[in-house]
Each structure stands twice: as structure tokens, then as C-alpha cells.
PDB file of C-alpha atoms in Angstrom:
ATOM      1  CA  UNK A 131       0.000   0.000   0.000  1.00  0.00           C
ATOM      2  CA  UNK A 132       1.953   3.428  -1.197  1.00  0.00           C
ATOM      3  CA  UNK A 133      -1.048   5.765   0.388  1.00  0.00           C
ATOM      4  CA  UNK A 134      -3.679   5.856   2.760  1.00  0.00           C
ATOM      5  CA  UNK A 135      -6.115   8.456   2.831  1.00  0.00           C
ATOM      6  CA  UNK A 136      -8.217   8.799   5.970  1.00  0.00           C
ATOM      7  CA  UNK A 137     -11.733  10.874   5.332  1.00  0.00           C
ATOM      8  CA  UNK A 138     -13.423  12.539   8.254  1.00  0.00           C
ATOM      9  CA  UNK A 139     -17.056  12.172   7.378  1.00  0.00           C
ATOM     10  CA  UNK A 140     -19.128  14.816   9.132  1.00  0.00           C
ATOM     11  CA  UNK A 141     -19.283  18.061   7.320  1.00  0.00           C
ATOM     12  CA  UNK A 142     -16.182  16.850   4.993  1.00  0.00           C
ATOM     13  CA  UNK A 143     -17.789  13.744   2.745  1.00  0.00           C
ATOM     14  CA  UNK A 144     -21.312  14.925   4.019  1.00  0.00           C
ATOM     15  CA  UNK A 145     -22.404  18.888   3.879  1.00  0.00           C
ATOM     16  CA  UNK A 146     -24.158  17.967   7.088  1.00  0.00           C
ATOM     17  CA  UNK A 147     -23.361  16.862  10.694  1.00  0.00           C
ATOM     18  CA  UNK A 148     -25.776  13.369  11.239  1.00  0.00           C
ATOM     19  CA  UNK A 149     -26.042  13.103  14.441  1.00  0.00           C
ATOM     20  CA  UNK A 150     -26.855  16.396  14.758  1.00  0.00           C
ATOM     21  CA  UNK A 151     -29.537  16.018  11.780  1.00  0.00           C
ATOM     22  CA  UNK A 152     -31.083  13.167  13.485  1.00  0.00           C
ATOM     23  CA  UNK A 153     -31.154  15.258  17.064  1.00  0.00           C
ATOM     24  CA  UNK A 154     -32.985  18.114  15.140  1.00  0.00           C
ATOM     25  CA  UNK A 155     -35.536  15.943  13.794  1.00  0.00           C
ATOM     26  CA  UNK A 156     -36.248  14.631  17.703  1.00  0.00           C
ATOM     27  CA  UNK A 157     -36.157  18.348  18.811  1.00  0.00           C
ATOM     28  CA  UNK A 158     -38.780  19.790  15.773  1.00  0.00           C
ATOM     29  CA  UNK A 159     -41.776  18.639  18.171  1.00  0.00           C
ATOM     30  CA  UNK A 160     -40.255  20.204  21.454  1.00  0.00           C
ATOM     31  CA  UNK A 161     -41.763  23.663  22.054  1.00  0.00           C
ATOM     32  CA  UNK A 162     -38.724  25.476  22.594  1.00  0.00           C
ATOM     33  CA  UNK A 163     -37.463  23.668  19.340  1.00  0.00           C
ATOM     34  CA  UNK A 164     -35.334  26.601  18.632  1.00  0.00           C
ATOM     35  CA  UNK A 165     -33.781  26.599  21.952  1.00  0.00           C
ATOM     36  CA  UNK A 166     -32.965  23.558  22.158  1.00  0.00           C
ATOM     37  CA  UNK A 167     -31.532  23.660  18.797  1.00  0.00           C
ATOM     38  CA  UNK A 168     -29.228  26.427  18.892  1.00  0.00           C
ATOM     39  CA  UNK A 169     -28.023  24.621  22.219  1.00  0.00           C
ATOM     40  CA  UNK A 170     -27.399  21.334  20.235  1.00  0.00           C
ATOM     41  CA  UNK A 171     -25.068  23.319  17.657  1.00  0.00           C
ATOM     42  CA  UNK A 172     -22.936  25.104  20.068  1.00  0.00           C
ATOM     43  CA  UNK A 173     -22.575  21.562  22.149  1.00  0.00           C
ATOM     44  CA  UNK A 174     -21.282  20.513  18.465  1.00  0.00           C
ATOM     45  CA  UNK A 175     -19.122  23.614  17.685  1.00  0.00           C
ATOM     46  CA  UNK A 176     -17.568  22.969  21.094  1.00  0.00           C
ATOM     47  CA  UNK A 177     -16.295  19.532  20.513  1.00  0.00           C
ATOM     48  CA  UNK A 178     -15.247  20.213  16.976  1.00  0.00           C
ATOM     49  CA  UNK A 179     -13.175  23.254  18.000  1.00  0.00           C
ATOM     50  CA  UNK A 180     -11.680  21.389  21.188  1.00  0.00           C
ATOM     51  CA  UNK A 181     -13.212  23.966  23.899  1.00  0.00           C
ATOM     52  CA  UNK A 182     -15.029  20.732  25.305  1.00  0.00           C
ATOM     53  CA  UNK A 183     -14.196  16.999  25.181  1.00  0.00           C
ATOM     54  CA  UNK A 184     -15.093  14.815  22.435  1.00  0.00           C
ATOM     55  CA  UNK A 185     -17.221  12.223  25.457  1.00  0.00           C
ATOM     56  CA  UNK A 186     -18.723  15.237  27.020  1.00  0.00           C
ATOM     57  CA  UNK A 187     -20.023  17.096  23.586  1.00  0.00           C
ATOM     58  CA  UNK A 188     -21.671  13.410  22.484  1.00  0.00           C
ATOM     59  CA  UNK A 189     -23.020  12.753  25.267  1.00  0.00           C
ATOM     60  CA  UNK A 190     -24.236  16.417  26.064  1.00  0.00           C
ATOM     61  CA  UNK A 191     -26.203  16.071  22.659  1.00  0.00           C
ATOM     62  CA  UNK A 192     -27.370  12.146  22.810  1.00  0.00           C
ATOM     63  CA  UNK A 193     -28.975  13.784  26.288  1.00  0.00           C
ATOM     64  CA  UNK A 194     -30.865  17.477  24.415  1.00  0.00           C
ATOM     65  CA  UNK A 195     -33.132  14.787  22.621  1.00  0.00           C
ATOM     66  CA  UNK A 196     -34.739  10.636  22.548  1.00  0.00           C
ATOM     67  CA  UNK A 197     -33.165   8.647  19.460  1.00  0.00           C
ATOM     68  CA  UNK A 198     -35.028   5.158  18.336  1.00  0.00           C
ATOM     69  CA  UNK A 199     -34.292   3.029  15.577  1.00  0.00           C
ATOM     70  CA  UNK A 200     -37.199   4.289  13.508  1.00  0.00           C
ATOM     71  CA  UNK A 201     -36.002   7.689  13.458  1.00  0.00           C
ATOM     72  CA  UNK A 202     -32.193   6.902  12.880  1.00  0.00           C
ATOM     73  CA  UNK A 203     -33.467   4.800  10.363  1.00  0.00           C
ATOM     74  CA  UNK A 204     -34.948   7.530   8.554  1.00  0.00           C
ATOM     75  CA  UNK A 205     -31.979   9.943   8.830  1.00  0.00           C
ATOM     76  CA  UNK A 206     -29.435   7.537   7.850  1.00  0.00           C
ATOM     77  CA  UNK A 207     -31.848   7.483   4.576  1.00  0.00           C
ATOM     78  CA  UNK A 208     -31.409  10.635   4.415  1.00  0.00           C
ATOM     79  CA  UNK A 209     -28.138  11.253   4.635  1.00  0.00           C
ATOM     80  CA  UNK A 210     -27.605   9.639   1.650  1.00  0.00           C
ATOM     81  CA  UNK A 211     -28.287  12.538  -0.228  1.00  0.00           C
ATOM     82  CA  UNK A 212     -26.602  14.562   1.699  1.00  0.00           C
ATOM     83  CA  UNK A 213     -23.099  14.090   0.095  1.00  0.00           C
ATOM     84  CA  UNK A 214     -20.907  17.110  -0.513  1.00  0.00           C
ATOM     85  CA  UNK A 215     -20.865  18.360  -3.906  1.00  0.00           C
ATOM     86  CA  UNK A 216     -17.489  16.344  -5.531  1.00  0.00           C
ATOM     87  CA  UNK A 217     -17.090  14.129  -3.522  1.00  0.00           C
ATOM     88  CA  UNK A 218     -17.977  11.016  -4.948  1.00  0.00           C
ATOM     89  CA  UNK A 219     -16.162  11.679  -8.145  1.00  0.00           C
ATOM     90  CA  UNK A 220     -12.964  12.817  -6.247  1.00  0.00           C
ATOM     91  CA  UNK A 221     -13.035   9.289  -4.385  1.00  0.00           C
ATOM     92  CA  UNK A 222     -13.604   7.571  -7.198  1.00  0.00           C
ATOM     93  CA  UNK A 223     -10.533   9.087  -8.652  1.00  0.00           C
ATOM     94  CA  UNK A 224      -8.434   8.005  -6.046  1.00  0.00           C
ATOM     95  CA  UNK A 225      -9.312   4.386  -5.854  1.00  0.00           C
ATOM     96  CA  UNK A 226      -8.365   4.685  -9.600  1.00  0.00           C
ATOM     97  CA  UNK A 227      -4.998   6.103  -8.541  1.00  0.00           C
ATOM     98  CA  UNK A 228      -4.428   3.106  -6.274  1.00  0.00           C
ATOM     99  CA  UNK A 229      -4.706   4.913  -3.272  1.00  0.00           C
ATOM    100  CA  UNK A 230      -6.557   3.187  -0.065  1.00  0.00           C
ATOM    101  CA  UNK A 231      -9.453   4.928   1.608  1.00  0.00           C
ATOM    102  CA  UNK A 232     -10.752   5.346   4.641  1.00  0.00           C
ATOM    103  CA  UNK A 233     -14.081   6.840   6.514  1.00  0.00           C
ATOM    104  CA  UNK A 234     -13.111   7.371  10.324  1.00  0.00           C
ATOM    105  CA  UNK A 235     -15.783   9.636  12.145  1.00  0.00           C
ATOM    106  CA  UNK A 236     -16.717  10.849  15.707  1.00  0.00           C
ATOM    107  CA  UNK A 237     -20.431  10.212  14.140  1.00  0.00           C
ATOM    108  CA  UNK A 238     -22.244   6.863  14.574  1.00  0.00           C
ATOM    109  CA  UNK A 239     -21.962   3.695  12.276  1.00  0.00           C
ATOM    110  CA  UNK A 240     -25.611   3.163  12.051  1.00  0.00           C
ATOM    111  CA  UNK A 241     -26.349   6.520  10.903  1.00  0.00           C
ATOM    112  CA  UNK A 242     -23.440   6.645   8.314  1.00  0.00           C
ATOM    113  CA  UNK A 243     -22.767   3.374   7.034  1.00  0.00           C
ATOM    114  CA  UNK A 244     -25.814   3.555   3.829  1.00  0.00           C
ATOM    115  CA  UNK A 245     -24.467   6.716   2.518  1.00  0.00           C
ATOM    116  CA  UNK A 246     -20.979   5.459   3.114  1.00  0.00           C
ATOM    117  CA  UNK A 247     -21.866   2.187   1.405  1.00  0.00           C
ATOM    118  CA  UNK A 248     -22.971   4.413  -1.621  1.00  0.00           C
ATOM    119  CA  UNK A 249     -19.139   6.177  -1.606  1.00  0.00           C
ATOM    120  CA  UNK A 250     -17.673   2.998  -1.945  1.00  0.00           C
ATOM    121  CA  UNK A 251     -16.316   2.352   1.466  1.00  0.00           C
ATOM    122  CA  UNK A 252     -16.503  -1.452   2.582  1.00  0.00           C
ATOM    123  CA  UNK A 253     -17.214  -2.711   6.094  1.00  0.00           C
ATOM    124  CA  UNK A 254     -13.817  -2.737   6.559  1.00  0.00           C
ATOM    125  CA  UNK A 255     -13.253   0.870   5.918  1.00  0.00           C
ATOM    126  CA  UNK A 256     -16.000   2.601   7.757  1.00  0.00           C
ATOM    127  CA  UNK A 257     -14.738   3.567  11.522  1.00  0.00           C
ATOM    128  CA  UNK A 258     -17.615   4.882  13.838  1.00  0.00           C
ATOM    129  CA  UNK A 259     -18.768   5.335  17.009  1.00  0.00           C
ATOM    130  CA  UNK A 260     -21.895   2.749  18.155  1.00  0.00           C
ATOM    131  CA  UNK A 261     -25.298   3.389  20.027  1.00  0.00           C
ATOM    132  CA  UNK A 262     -26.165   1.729  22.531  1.00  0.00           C
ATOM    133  CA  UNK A 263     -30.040   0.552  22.481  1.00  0.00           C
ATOM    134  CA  UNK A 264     -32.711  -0.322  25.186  1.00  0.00           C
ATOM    135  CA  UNK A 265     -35.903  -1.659  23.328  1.00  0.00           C
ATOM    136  CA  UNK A 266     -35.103   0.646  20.562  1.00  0.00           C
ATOM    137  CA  UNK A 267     -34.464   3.751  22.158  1.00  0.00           C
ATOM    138  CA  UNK A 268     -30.814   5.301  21.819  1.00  0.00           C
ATOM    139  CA  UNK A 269     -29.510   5.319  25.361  1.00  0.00           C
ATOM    140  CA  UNK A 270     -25.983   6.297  25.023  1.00  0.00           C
ATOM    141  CA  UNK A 271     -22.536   5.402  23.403  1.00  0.00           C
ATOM    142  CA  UNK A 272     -20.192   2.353  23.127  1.00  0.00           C
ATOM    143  CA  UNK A 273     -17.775   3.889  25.914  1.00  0.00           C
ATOM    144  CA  UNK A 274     -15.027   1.312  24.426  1.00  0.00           C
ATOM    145  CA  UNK A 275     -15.013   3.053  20.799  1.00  0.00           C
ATOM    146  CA  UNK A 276     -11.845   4.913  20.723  1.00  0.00           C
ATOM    147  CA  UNK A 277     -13.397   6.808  18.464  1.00  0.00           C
ATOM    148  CA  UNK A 278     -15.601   8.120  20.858  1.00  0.00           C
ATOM    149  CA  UNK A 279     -12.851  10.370  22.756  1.00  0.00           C
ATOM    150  CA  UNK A 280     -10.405  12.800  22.187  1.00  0.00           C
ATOM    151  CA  UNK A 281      -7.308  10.702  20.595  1.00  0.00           C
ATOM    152  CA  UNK A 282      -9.027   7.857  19.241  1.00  0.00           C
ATOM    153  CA  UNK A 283      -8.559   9.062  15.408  1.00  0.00           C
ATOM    154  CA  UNK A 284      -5.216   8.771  16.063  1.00  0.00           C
ATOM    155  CA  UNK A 285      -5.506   5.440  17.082  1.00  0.00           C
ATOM    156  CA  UNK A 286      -7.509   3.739  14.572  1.00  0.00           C
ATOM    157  CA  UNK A 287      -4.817   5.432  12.076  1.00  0.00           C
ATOM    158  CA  UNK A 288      -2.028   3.344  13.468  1.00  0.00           C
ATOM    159  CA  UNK A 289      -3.910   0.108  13.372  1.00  0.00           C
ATOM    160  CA  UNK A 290      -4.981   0.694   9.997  1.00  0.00           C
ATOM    161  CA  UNK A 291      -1.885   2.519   8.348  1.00  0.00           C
ATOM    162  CA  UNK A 292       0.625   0.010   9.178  1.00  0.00           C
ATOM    163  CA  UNK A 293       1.337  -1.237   5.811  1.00  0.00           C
ATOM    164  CA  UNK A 294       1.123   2.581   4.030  1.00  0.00           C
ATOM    165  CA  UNK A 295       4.144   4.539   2.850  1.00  0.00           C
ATOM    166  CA  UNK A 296       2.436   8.036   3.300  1.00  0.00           C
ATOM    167  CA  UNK A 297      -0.978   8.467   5.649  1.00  0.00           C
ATOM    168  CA  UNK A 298      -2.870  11.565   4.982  1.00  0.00           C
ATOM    169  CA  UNK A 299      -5.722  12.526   7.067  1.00  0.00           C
ATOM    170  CA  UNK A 300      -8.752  15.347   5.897  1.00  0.00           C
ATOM    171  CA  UNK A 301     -10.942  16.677   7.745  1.00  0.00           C
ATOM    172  CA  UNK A 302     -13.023  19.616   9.287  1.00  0.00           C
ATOM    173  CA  UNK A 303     -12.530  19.374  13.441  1.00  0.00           C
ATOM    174  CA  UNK A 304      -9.860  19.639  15.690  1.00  0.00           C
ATOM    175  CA  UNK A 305      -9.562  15.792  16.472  1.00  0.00           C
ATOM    176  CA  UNK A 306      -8.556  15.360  12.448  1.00  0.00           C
ATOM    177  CA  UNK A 307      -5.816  17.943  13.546  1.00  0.00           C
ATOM    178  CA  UNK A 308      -4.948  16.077  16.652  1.00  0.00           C
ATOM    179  CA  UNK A 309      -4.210  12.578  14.959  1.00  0.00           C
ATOM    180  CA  UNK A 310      -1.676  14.096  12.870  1.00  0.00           C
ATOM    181  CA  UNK A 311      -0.420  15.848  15.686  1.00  0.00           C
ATOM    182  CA  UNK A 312      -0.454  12.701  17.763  1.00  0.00           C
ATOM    183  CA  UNK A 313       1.911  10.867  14.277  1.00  0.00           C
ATOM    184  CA  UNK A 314      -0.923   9.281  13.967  1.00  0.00           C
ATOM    185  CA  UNK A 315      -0.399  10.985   9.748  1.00  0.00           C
ATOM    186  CA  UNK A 316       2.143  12.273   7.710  1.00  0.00           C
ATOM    187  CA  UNK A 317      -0.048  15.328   6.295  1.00  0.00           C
ATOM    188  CA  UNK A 318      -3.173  16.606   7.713  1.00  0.00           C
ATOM    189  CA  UNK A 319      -5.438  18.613   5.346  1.00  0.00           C
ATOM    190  CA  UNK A 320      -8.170  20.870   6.735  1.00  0.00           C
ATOM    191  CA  UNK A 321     -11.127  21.015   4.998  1.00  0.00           C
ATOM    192  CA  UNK A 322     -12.867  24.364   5.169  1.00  0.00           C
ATOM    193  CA  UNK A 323     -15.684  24.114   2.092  1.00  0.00           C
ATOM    194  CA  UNK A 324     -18.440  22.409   4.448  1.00  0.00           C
ATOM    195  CA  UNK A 325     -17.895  24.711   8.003  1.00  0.00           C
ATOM    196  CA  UNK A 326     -14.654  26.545   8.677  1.00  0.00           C
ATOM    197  CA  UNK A 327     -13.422  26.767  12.139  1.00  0.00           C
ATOM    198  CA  UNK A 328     -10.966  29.083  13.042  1.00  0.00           C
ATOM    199  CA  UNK A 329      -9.194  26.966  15.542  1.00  0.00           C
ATOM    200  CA  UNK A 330      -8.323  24.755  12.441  1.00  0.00           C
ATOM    201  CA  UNK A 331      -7.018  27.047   9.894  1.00  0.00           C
ATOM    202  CA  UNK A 332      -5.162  28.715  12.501  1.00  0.00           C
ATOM    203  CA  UNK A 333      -3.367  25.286  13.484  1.00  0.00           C
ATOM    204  CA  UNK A 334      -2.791  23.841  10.083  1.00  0.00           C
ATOM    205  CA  UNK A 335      -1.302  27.212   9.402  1.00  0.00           C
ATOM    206  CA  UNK A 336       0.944  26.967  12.407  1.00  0.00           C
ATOM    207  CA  UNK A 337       2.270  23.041  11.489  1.00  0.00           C
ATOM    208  CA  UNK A 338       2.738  24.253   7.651  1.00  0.00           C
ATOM    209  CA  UNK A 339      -0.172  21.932   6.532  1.00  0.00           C
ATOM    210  CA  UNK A 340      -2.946  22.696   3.966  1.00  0.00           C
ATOM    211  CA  UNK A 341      -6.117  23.940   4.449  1.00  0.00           C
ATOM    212  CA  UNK A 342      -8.506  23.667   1.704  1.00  0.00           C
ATOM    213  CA  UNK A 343     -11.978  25.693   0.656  1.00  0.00           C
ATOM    214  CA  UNK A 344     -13.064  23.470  -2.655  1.00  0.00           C
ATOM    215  CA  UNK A 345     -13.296  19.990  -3.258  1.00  0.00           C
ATOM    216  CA  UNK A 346     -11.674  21.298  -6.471  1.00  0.00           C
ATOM    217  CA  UNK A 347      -8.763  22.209  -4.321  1.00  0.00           C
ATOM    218  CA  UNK A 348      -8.577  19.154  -2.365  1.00  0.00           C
ATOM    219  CA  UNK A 349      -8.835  17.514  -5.678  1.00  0.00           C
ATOM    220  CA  UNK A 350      -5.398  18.947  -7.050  1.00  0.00           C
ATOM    221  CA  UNK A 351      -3.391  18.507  -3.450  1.00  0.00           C
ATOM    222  CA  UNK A 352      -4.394  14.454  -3.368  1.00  0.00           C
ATOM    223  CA  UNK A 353      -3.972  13.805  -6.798  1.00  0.00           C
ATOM    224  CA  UNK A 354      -0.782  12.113  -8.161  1.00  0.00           C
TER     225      UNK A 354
END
């Protein structure tokens, strides 16, 4: 394997955050909908920037609103067209290229792995966090996911990256920052086209790594 490319999947290979689509949906019949709402993105913006803990900001949202399998379901439907614009052809093109690729995401398997499916991305390559169900209602996380704290990227990069020659993560949030920080990659790429946090500019800028604002862009760095 000559390269492996590692994919964040929340506002990088999807224009949305899921598990924060499927919260919203819960929280549309609450009366103070909007509250609750804003609430549920600055929880998100939070963990994403690194001003709270990966653990806390899940949990702090799994908590604003009551999951069940119906309703992720639905969402995970959804989320299928929910791909960001370029995407699919840019992955596409890299497969071609012989290059190995990777979905790792602080999101949740169940929610992600139909659209992922769609992108190409085996069993194999999909990295998530899990719910944990009581008759059908979300109750909580898989605690043992490293992907569900601060860190874990960079761990699922080392199991999976052993055999590559060059590992290159992208993504939107801090913790795509912090695996390459960690060694967990050679290059990090921040990926600004979907939501651009300042936090990550401003330390891809300081470590002399890439920050992108088109798939068109990302397109010409990853290309060989």
C-alpha cells in the first residue's frame, strides 16, 4: 500500500453533521425547538473546535433529545443525499490512482454506514462510534469506541496505516488535527468548504499543513 487516505465524514464527505440532523428531527416537536436547537449546535461547535471533550459534547447532545431506531433509520436514509458536492467523483478518482481509503468519524456507524456504502467504502473501511439501544431507544454510546474520545482518530490510524508509505488525514474538526499531531499521519489537510473553524485554519497554518476551501482544491493537493 503506497497511500492511505483517511476521510473525516461529518461536514467533509457529508455537507451535514448526522447526528446532529437526526437530534434536530427529535427536537422539531419540542416547544422550545429553537432553543434547544441552537443549544445542540454550540454543544457541536464545542467539541469540533476542542473547547469541550469529544465524550462530554456526544453525550451532552445524545442527552438534548430521545433517538429510536425508527427515526435513525430515517436519517441515515437521508443522509444519503446529503453528500458534498465532488465528492464522490474525487473518491472515485483516487481508488483509480491506487490509493486506499478510509471513513473514520466521531459520528455513529448506524447513521453513516448507507451513505458510506454508496461512496464505496466497505465494512472494513468505515470507523464509527456505536449506540447503545434499550428496546429501541438510543440510550448512550459504546464507551469502548476509541473513536468516541479525544485521541481515538489517532488510534484507529495506526492500526490501519501500518502497511502505508504516506498516511494523509482530511478533515473539518480539531480531532482530524490532533491525529496528525499525535503521528498518527504524515499530512493533515483541513477542509474548510463544508464549516470553517478558526481553531483549524489557525493550526494547520501553524504546522505548515494545507487547508482547503473546494473539493476542487482538495482535488489537485491528493492527486498524483
Amino acid at each position: 500500500m503506497k497511500r492511505l487516505i483517511a476521510f473525516d465524514v461529518d461536514s467533509t464527505l457529508l455537507r451535514v453533521e448526522s447526528l446532529d440532523m437526526a437530534l434536530e428531527a427529535a427536537l422539531s416537536a419540542l416547544p422550545d425547538a429553537t432553543d434547544a436547537k441552537k443549544r445542540l449546535h454550540d454543544i457541536t461547535n464545542a467539541g469540533m473546535t476542542g473547547r469541550m471533550a469529544l465524550r462530554e459534547s456526544l453525550e451532552a447532545r445524545l442527552k438534548l433529545a430521545s433517538l429510536d431506531r425508527a427515526l435513525v433509520h430515517k436519517i441515515a436514509e437521508d443522509l444519503r443525499r446529503r453528500v458534498t458536492p465532488g465528492m464522490a467523483a474525487l473518491l472515485r478518482q483516487l481508488r483509480a490512482q491506487g490509493d486506499e481509503l478510509h471513513a473514520v468519524s466521531g459520528g455513529f456507524a448506524d447513521l453513516l454506514e448507507p451513505v458510506l456504502g454508496d461512496l464505496g467504502f466497505g465494512r472494513s473501511e468505515i470507523h464509527a462510534n456505536e449506540f447503545v439501544y434499550q428496546n429501541d431507544q438510543v440510550v448512550g454510546l459504546d464507551p469502548d469506541c476509541p473513536l468516541s474520545r479525544n485521541g481515538g482518530k489517532a488510534e484507529v490510524l495506526n492500526r490501519i496505516s501500518r502497511h502505508a508509505e504516506t498516511t494523509i488525514i482530511v478533515g473539518d474538526g480539531m480531532t482530524d488535527f490532533e491525529a496528525f499531531e499525535q503521528g498518527a499521519a504524515d499530512k493533515f489537510i483541513g477542509f474548510g468548504v463544508i464549516a470553517q473553524r478558526e481553531v483549524v485554519l489557525a493550526a494547520a497554518e501553524w504546522a505548515g499543513e494545507s487547508y482547503v476551501r473546494s473539493v476542487n482544491a482538495l482535488t489537485s493537493l491528493l492527486k498524483t
